[in-house]
């Protein structure tokens, strides 16, 4: 098997389940030492065990990204300790997934939590980890965006707002860190077959009916895009928002 990340290290936030867990597996399958993170320690341990069973290397570092800057700093420090002081790849994937709700019915607690988990923690984690990459002159950040960050969807204003912020940060960080050797890009999945989407078929079906590919994405299709952007096949790609949505946002 190709080992394009041999000798490299990665942190994938929100990798106890879903897309993040698959991204962690895919990076580890190609040789990276991966830090798996999230709140649910049992699931984190299961992701690590699966990676190890497949011959990869991973460690679980717990973190609650709703808990503010000190918790984010702790994750950054524990990550650096787990990988021997050098992080090569940061995947900002954790997010608060929200069921569609009219704007007037979104309470302040949910509004603050969505911002804290999906935007603020990625901002602070990047601020904590990426300057060292820039000083060194190499590193990669891949943010998890969404088609919701680019197109309007009724009832999804809050989630869309957080994802539009992630898309914006991707371009701002490309401008900020790119000249010092750190590539920053994002993947923007469409509806992807995670456990969390299992009950949303009735909401997703009308969307998929308009998409060229007419189906949900698979976890490994999103992970493959992250692996591509993190790898040396993407060395001239900065500030891109790569859709992995079966063409949904394009038509
Ligand atoms: N599934 C889709 O259709 C789809 C489409 C477009 C974009 N996305 C994006 O893909 C990413 C992954 O989503 P997913 O669908 O794979 O959902 P998921 O399975 O629910 O994964 C969300 C991850 O975020 C972590 N997380 C949530 N709150 C956290 C907190 N307070 N502190 C630390 N970690 C936290 C969760 O870990 P713990 O619960 O263990 O903390 C979990 O690992 C998100 O950025 C999402 O917006 C998903």
GROMACS .gro file of N, CA and C in nm, residues 88-179:
model
  276
   88UNK      N    1   0.216   1.774   1.160
   88UNK     CA    2   0.224   1.804   1.017
   88UNK      C    3   0.088   1.837   0.956
   89UNK      N    4  -0.019   1.773   1.006
   89UNK     CA    5  -0.151   1.786   0.942
   89UNK      C    6  -0.255   1.813   1.050
   90UNK      N    7  -0.329   1.921   1.032
   90UNK     CA    8  -0.441   1.952   1.123
   90UNK      C    9  -0.570   1.944   1.043
   91UNK      N   10  -0.663   1.860   1.087
   91UNK     CA   11  -0.794   1.851   1.022
   91UNK      C   12  -0.898   1.905   1.120
   92UNK      N   13  -0.950   2.024   1.092
   92UNK     CA   14  -1.054   2.086   1.176
   92UNK      C   15  -1.188   2.032   1.129
   93UNK      N   16  -1.234   1.925   1.194
   93UNK     CA   17  -1.353   1.854   1.147
   93UNK      C   18  -1.471   1.862   1.243
   94UNK      N   19  -1.445   1.879   1.373
   94UNK     CA   20  -1.553   1.875   1.473
   94UNK      C   21  -1.656   1.984   1.445
   95UNK      N   22  -1.781   1.951   1.465
   95UNK     CA   23  -1.888   2.050   1.446
   95UNK      C   24  -2.009   2.007   1.525
   96UNK      N   25  -2.094   2.104   1.554
   96UNK     CA   26  -2.223   2.073   1.612
   96UNK      C   27  -2.321   2.056   1.497
   97UNK      N   28  -2.370   1.934   1.480
   97UNK     CA   29  -2.466   1.909   1.372
   97UNK      C   30  -2.605   1.942   1.422
   98UNK      N   31  -2.679   2.013   1.342
   98UNK     CA   32  -2.807   2.068   1.388
   98UNK      C   33  -2.920   2.024   1.297
   99UNK      N   34  -3.030   1.989   1.358
   99UNK     CA   35  -3.150   1.962   1.278
   99UNK      C   36  -3.205   2.096   1.229
  100UNK      N   37  -3.262   2.099   1.108
  100UNK     CA   38  -3.318   2.224   1.057
  100UNK      C   39  -3.421   2.282   1.154
  101UNK      N   40  -3.414   2.413   1.173
  101UNK     CA   41  -3.505   2.481   1.266
  101UNK      C   42  -3.520   2.626   1.220
  102UNK      N   43  -3.641   2.680   1.225
  102UNK     CA   44  -3.657   2.821   1.184
  102UNK      C   45  -3.569   2.913   1.269
  103UNK      N   46  -3.518   3.017   1.210
  103UNK     CA   47  -3.426   3.108   1.279
  103UNK      C   48  -3.483   3.159   1.411
  104UNK      N   49  -3.611   3.194   1.410
  104UNK     CA   50  -3.674   3.249   1.530
  104UNK      C   51  -3.688   3.149   1.643
  105UNK      N   52  -3.666   3.021   1.613
  105UNK     CA   53  -3.678   2.917   1.716
  105UNK      C   54  -3.543   2.866   1.766
  106UNK      N   55  -3.435   2.929   1.721
  106UNK     CA   56  -3.302   2.887   1.767
  106UNK      C   57  -3.271   2.960   1.896
  107UNK      N   58  -3.250   2.885   2.004
  107UNK     CA   59  -3.222   2.952   2.132
  107UNK      C   60  -3.075   2.994   2.140
  108UNK      N   61  -3.048   3.083   2.233
  108UNK     CA   62  -2.914   3.143   2.241
  108UNK      C   63  -2.809   3.039   2.277
  109UNK      N   64  -2.848   2.942   2.360
  109UNK     CA   65  -2.752   2.838   2.400
  109UNK      C   66  -2.703   2.760   2.278
  110UNK      N   67  -2.798   2.725   2.190
  110UNK     CA   68  -2.761   2.650   2.069
  110UNK      C   69  -2.675   2.737   1.976
  111UNK      N   70  -2.714   2.864   1.966
  111UNK     CA   71  -2.639   2.958   1.883
  111UNK      C   72  -2.493   2.966   1.931
  112UNK      N   73  -2.476   2.981   2.063
  112UNK     CA   74  -2.340   2.993   2.118
  112UNK      C   75  -2.263   2.862   2.103
  113UNK      N   76  -2.333   2.748   2.124
  113UNK     CA   77  -2.264   2.618   2.116
  113UNK      C   78  -2.218   2.591   1.973
  114UNK      N   79  -2.302   2.624   1.876
  114UNK     CA   80  -2.265   2.600   1.736
  114UNK      C   81  -2.142   2.683   1.700
  115UNK      N   82  -2.142   2.807   1.742
  115UNK     CA   83  -2.026   2.894   1.715
  115UNK      C   84  -1.902   2.840   1.786
  116UNK      N   85  -1.919   2.802   1.913
  116UNK     CA   86  -1.803   2.760   1.993
  116UNK      C   87  -1.739   2.634   1.935
  117UNK      N   88  -1.820   2.536   1.899
  117UNK     CA   89  -1.764   2.407   1.856
  117UNK      C   90  -1.717   2.413   1.710
  118UNK      N   91  -1.798   2.474   1.625
  118UNK     CA   92  -1.772   2.463   1.481
  118UNK      C   93  -1.680   2.572   1.427
  119UNK      N   94  -1.672   2.686   1.498
  119UNK     CA   95  -1.592   2.798   1.446
  119UNK      C   96  -1.481   2.837   1.544
  120UNK      N   97  -1.523   2.874   1.665
  120UNK     CA   98  -1.426   2.932   1.760
  120UNK      C   99  -1.314   2.834   1.794
  121UNK      N  100  -1.350   2.707   1.818
  121UNK     CA  101  -1.246   2.611   1.856
  121UNK      C  102  -1.149   2.586   1.741
  122UNK      N  103  -1.200   2.584   1.618
  122UNK     CA  104  -1.111   2.565   1.503
  122UNK      C  105  -1.018   2.686   1.489
  123UNK      N  106  -1.073   2.804   1.515
  123UNK     CA  107  -0.993   2.927   1.509
  123UNK      C  108  -0.880   2.920   1.612
  124UNK      N  109  -0.917   2.883   1.736
  124UNK     CA  110  -0.818   2.882   1.843
  124UNK      C  111  -0.716   2.769   1.826
  125UNK      N  112  -0.764   2.653   1.779
  125UNK     CA  113  -0.673   2.539   1.760
  125UNK      C  114  -0.572   2.570   1.650
  126UNK      N  115  -0.620   2.632   1.545
  126UNK     CA  116  -0.531   2.673   1.436
  126UNK      C  117  -0.430   2.775   1.487
  127UNK      N  118  -0.478   2.869   1.567
  127UNK     CA  119  -0.389   2.970   1.625
  127UNK      C  120  -0.285   2.909   1.718
  128UNK      N  121  -0.321   2.796   1.780
  128UNK     CA  122  -0.229   2.731   1.874
  128UNK      C  123  -0.127   2.642   1.803
  129UNK      N  124  -0.166   2.581   1.691
  129UNK     CA  125  -0.080   2.478   1.630
  129UNK      C  126  -0.012   2.521   1.500
  130UNK      N  127  -0.074   2.609   1.426
  130UNK     CA  128  -0.022   2.636   1.291
  130UNK      C  129   0.099   2.732   1.289
  131UNK      N  130   0.111   2.827   1.384
  131UNK     CA  131   0.231   2.911   1.382
  131UNK      C  132   0.362   2.830   1.384
  132UNK      N  133   0.363   2.718   1.456
  132UNK     CA  134   0.486   2.635   1.457
  132UNK      C  135   0.511   2.574   1.320
  133UNK      N  136   0.403   2.535   1.249
  133UNK     CA  137   0.419   2.485   1.112
  133UNK      C  138   0.480   2.596   1.025
  134UNK      N  139   0.426   2.717   1.040
  134UNK     CA  140   0.471   2.829   0.957
  134UNK      C  141   0.618   2.863   0.986
  135UNK      N  142   0.656   2.854   1.114
  135UNK     CA  143   0.796   2.880   1.149
  135UNK      C  144   0.889   2.779   1.083
  136UNK      N  145   0.840   2.654   1.082
  136UNK     CA  146   0.917   2.543   1.024
  136UNK      C  147   0.918   2.552   0.871
  137UNK      N  148   0.809   2.611   0.816
  137UNK     CA  149   0.800   2.624   0.671
  137UNK      C  150   0.726   2.513   0.602
  138UNK      N  151   0.658   2.426   0.679
  138UNK     CA  152   0.569   2.331   0.613
  138UNK      C  153   0.465   2.272   0.707
  139UNK      N  154   0.351   2.240   0.646
  139UNK     CA  155   0.238   2.186   0.721
  139UNK      C  156   0.112   2.199   0.637
  140UNK      N  157   0.008   2.133   0.684
  140UNK     CA  158  -0.118   2.131   0.608
  140UNK      C  159  -0.235   2.145   0.704
  141UNK      N  160  -0.334   2.225   0.665
  141UNK     CA  161  -0.461   2.231   0.738
  141UNK      C  162  -0.571   2.195   0.639
  142UNK      N  163  -0.660   2.106   0.680
  142UNK     CA  164  -0.781   2.079   0.601
  142UNK      C  165  -0.901   2.104   0.692
  143UNK      N  166  -0.985   2.198   0.652
  143UNK     CA  167  -1.107   2.228   0.728
  143UNK      C  168  -1.225   2.152   0.670
  144UNK      N  169  -1.319   2.116   0.758
  144UNK     CA  170  -1.439   2.048   0.708
  144UNK      C  171  -1.551   2.152   0.690
  145UNK      N  172  -1.573   2.187   0.565
  145UNK     CA  173  -1.683   2.277   0.532
  145UNK      C  174  -1.809   2.199   0.503
  146UNK      N  175  -1.890   2.252   0.414
  146UNK     CA  176  -2.015   2.185   0.376
  146UNK      C  177  -2.076   2.260   0.259
  147UNK      N  178  -2.157   2.191   0.180
  147UNK     CA  179  -2.232   2.266   0.079
  147UNK      C  180  -2.319   2.372   0.147
  148UNK      N  181  -2.357   2.346   0.272
  148UNK     CA  182  -2.439   2.444   0.344
  148UNK      C  183  -2.368   2.577   0.364
  149UNK      N  184  -2.236   2.577   0.353
  149UNK     CA  185  -2.160   2.700   0.368
  149UNK      C  186  -2.163   2.786   0.243
  150UNK      N  187  -2.212   2.728   0.133
  150UNK     CA  188  -2.210   2.800   0.005
  150UNK      C  189  -2.348   2.829  -0.050
  151UNK      N  190  -2.446   2.749  -0.013
  151UNK     CA  191  -2.580   2.771  -0.069
  151UNK      C  192  -2.681   2.790   0.045
  152UNK      N  193  -2.784   2.864   0.016
  152UNK     CA  194  -2.887   2.888   0.117
  152UNK      C  195  -2.983   2.771   0.127
  153UNK      N  196  -3.017   2.734   0.251
  153UNK     CA  197  -3.115   2.627   0.272
  153UNK      C  198  -3.208   2.669   0.385
  154UNK      N  199  -3.336   2.672   0.357
  154UNK     CA  200  -3.433   2.712   0.458
  154UNK      C  201  -3.423   2.626   0.582
  155UNK      N  202  -3.421   2.690   0.698
  155UNK     CA  203  -3.416   2.616   0.824
  155UNK      C  204  -3.275   2.582   0.869
  156UNK      N  205  -3.176   2.614   0.785
  156UNK     CA  206  -3.037   2.576   0.819
  156UNK      C  207  -2.947   2.698   0.837
  157UNK      N  208  -3.006   2.811   0.872
  157UNK     CA  209  -2.927   2.935   0.878
  157UNK      C  210  -2.809   2.924   0.974
  158UNK      N  211  -2.831   2.866   1.091
  158UNK     CA  212  -2.723   2.862   1.190
  158UNK      C  213  -2.609   2.771   1.144
  159UNK      N  214  -2.645   2.649   1.103
  159UNK     CA  215  -2.542   2.556   1.055
  159UNK      C  216  -2.469   2.616   0.935
  160UNK      N  217  -2.545   2.674   0.842
  160UNK     CA  218  -2.484   2.734   0.723
  160UNK      C  219  -2.390   2.847   0.760
  161UNK      N  220  -2.429   2.924   0.860
  161UNK     CA  221  -2.344   3.035   0.904
  161UNK      C  222  -2.209   2.983   0.953
  162UNK      N  223  -2.212   2.874   1.033
  162UNK     CA  224  -2.085   2.822   1.084
  162UNK      C  225  -2.000   2.768   0.970
  163UNK      N  226  -2.063   2.706   0.871
  163UNK     CA  227  -1.985   2.648   0.761
  163UNK      C  228  -1.934   2.757   0.666
  164UNK      N  229  -2.012   2.864   0.647
  164UNK     CA  230  -1.962   2.977   0.568
  164UNK      C  231  -1.841   3.038   0.638
  165UNK      N  232  -1.845   3.042   0.771
  165UNK     CA  233  -1.730   3.094   0.846
  165UNK      C  234  -1.608   3.004   0.824
  166UNK      N  235  -1.630   2.873   0.822
  166UNK     CA  236  -1.519   2.779   0.799
  166UNK      C  237  -1.460   2.800   0.659
  167UNK      N  238  -1.547   2.822   0.560
  167UNK     CA  239  -1.498   2.848   0.424
  167UNK      C  240  -1.416   2.977   0.422
  168UNK      N  241  -1.467   3.079   0.491
  168UNK     CA  242  -1.396   3.207   0.494
  168UNK      C  243  -1.261   3.194   0.564
  169UNK      N  244  -1.259   3.121   0.676
  169UNK     CA  245  -1.132   3.101   0.747
  169UNK      C  246  -1.031   3.029   0.659
  170UNK      N  247  -1.080   2.936   0.577
  170UNK     CA  248  -0.991   2.861   0.488
  170UNK      C  249  -0.915   2.956   0.396
  171UNK      N  250  -0.987   3.053   0.341
  171UNK     CA  251  -0.923   3.148   0.250
  171UNK      C  252  -0.833   3.246   0.326
  172UNK      N  253  -0.882   3.291   0.441
  172UNK     CA  254  -0.800   3.385   0.521
  172UNK      C  255  -0.671   3.319   0.566
  173UNK      N  256  -0.681   3.193   0.611
  173UNK     CA  257  -0.559   3.124   0.658
  173UNK      C  258  -0.467   3.088   0.541
  174UNK      N  259  -0.525   3.063   0.424
  174UNK     CA  260  -0.438   3.040   0.307
  174UNK      C  261  -0.355   3.165   0.281
  175UNK      N  262  -0.420   3.282   0.293
  175UNK     CA  263  -0.348   3.408   0.272
  175UNK      C  264  -0.245   3.431   0.381
  176UNK      N  265  -0.282   3.395   0.505
  176UNK     CA  266  -0.194   3.422   0.619
  176UNK      C  267  -0.074   3.327   0.625
  177UNK      N  268  -0.102   3.198   0.606
  177UNK     CA  269   0.003   3.098   0.630
  177UNK      C  270   0.067   3.044   0.503
  178UNK      N  271  -0.003   3.055   0.389
  178UNK     CA  272   0.050   3.000   0.264
  178UNK      C  273   0.190   3.049   0.229
  179UNK      N  274   0.213   3.181   0.241
  179UNK     CA  275   0.346   3.232   0.207
  179UNK      C  276   0.456   3.175   0.295
   0.00000   0.00000   0.00000
